[in-house]
PDB file of C-alpha atoms in Angstrom:
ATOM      1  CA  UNK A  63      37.500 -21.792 -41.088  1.00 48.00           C
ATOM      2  CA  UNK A  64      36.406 -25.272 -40.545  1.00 50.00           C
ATOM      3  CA  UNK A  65      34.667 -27.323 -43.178  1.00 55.00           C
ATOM      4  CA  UNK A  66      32.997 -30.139 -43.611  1.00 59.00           C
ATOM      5  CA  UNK A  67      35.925 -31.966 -45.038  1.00 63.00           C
ATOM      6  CA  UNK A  68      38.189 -31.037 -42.240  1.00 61.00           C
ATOM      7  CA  UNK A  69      35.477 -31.898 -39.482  1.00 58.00           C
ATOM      8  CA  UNK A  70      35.351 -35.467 -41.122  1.00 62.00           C
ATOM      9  CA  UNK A  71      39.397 -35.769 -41.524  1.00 63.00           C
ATOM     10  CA  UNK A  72      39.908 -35.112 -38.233  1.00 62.00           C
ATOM     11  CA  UNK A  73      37.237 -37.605 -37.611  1.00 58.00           C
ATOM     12  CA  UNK A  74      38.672 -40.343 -39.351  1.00 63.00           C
ATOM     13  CA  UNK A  75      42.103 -39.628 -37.565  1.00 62.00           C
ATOM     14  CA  UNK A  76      41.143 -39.939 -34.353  1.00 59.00           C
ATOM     15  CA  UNK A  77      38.737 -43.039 -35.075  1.00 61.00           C
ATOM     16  CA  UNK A  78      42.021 -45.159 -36.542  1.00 58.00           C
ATOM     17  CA  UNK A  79      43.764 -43.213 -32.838  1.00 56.00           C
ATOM     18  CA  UNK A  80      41.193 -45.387 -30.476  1.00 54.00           C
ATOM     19  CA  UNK A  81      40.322 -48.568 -32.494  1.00 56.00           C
ATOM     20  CA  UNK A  82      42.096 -51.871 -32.009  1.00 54.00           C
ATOM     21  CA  UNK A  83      44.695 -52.860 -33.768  1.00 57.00           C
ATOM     22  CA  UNK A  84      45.131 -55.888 -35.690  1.00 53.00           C
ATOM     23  CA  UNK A  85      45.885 -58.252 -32.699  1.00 58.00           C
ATOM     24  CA  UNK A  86      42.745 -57.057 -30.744  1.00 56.00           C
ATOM     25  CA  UNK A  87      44.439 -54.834 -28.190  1.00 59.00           C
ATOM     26  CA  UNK A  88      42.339 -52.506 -26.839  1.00 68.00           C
ATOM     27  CA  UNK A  89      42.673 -48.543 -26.367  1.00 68.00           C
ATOM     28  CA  UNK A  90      43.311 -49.527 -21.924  1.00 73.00           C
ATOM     29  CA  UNK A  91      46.124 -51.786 -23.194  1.00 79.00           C
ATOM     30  CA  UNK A  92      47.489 -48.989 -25.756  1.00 78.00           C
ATOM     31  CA  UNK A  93      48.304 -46.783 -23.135  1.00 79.00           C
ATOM     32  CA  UNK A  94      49.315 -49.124 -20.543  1.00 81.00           C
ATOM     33  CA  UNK A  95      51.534 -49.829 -23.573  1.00 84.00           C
ATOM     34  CA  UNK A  96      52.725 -46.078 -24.052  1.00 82.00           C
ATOM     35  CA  UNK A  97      53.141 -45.960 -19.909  1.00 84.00           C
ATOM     36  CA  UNK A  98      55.382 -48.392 -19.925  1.00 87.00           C
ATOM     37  CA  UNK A  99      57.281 -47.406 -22.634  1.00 87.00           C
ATOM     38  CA  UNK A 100      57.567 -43.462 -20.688  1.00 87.00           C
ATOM     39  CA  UNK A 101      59.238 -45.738 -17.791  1.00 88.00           C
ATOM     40  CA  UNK A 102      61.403 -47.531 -19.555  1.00 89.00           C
ATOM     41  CA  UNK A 103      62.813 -43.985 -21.354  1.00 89.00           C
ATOM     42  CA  UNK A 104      62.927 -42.444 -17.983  1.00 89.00           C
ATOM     43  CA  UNK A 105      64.701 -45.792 -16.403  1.00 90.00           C
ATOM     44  CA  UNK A 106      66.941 -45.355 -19.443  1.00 90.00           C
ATOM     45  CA  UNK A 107      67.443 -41.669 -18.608  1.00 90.00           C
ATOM     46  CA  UNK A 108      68.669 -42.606 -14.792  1.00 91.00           C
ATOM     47  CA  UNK A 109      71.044 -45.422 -16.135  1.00 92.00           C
ATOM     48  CA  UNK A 110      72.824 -42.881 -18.763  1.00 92.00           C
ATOM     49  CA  UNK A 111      72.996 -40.479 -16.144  1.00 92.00           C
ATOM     50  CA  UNK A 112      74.284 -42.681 -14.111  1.00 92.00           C
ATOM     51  CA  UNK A 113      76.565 -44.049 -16.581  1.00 93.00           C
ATOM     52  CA  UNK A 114      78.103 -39.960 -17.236  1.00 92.00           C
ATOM     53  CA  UNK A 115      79.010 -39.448 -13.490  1.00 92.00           C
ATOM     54  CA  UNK A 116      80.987 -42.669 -13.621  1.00 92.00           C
ATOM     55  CA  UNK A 117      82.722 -41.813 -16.725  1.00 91.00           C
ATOM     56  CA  UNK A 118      81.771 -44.685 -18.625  1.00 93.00           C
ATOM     57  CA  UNK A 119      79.074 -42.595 -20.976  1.00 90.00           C
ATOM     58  CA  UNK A 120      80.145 -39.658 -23.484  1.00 92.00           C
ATOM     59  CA  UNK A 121      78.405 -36.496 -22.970  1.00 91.00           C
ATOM     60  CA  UNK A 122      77.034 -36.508 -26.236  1.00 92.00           C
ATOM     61  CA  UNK A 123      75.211 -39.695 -25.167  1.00 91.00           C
ATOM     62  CA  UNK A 124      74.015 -37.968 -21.881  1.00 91.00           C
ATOM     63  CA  UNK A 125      72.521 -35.036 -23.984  1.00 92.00           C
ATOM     64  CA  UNK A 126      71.279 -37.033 -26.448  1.00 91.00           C
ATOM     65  CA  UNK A 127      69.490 -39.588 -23.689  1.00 90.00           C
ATOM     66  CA  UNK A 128      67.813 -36.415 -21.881  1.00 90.00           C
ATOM     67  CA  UNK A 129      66.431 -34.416 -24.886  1.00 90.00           C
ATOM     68  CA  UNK A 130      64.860 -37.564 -25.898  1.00 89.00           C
ATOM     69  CA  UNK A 131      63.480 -37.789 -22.416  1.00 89.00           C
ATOM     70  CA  UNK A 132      62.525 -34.001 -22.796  1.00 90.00           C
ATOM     71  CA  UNK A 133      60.656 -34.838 -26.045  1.00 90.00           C
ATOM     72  CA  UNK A 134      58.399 -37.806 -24.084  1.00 88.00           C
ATOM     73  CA  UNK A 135      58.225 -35.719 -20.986  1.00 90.00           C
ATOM     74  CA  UNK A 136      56.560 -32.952 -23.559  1.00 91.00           C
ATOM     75  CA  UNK A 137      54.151 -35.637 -25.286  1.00 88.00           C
ATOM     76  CA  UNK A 138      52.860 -36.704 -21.661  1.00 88.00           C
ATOM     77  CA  UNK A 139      52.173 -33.833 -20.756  1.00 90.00           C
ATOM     78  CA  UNK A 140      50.057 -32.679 -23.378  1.00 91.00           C
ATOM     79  CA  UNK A 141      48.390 -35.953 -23.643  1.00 88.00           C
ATOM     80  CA  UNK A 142      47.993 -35.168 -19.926  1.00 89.00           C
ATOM     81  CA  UNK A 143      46.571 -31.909 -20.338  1.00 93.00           C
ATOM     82  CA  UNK A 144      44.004 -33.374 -23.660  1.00 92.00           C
ATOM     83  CA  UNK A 145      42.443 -35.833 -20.864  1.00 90.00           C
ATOM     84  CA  UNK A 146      42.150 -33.344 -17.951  1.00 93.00           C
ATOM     85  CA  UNK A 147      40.500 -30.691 -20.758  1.00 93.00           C
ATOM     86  CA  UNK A 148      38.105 -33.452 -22.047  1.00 92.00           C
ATOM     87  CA  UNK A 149      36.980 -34.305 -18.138  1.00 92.00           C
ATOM     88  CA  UNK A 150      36.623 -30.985 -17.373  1.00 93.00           C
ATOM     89  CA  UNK A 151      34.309 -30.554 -20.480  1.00 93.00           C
ATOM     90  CA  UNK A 152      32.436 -33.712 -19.522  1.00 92.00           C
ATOM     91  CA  UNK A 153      31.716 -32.296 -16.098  1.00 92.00           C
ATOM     92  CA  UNK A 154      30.323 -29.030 -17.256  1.00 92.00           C
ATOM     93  CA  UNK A 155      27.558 -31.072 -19.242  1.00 88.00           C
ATOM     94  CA  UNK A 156      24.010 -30.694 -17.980  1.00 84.00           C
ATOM     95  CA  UNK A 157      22.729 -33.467 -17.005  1.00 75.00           C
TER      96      UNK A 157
END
């Protein structure tokens, strides 16, 4: 059951989610933050692999590399899906 105080928890979380941080960065350069980051893992991903079939990187390093990649690939996703599912729900609005 949802109450009051849980309604205004989850408030306050996602408020401190979307404001600016300290050094004025905005929400658009947030995520242009966390897209970059996603490339960098997935460049990182590529190099390891890389790196294995050459025989320079251990295979605990490879697995390591690509269940970290698995983890980010997950969080995109749903982050993904959040956005889609909040459009969609903006569309069905009347007007």
């Amino acid at each position: 059951m949802i109450t009051g105080l849980n309604a205004a928890n989850a408030y306050s979380a996602a408020r401190q989610a979307v404001a600016p941080d300290a050094q004025g960065s905005s929400t658009v350069t947030r995520i242009g933050q966390a897209a970059e980051d996603f490339a960098a893992q997935m460049a990182q991903v590529d190099q390891v692999s890389t790196g294995a079939m050459m025989g320079q990187v251990s295979t605990h390093q490879l697995v390591q590399t690509i269940a970290e990649a698995e983890m980010t690939m997950n969080t995109v996703v749903a982050i993904r899906d959040k956005v889609v599912e909040a459009y969609q729900e903006i569309l069905r609005m009347p007007v």
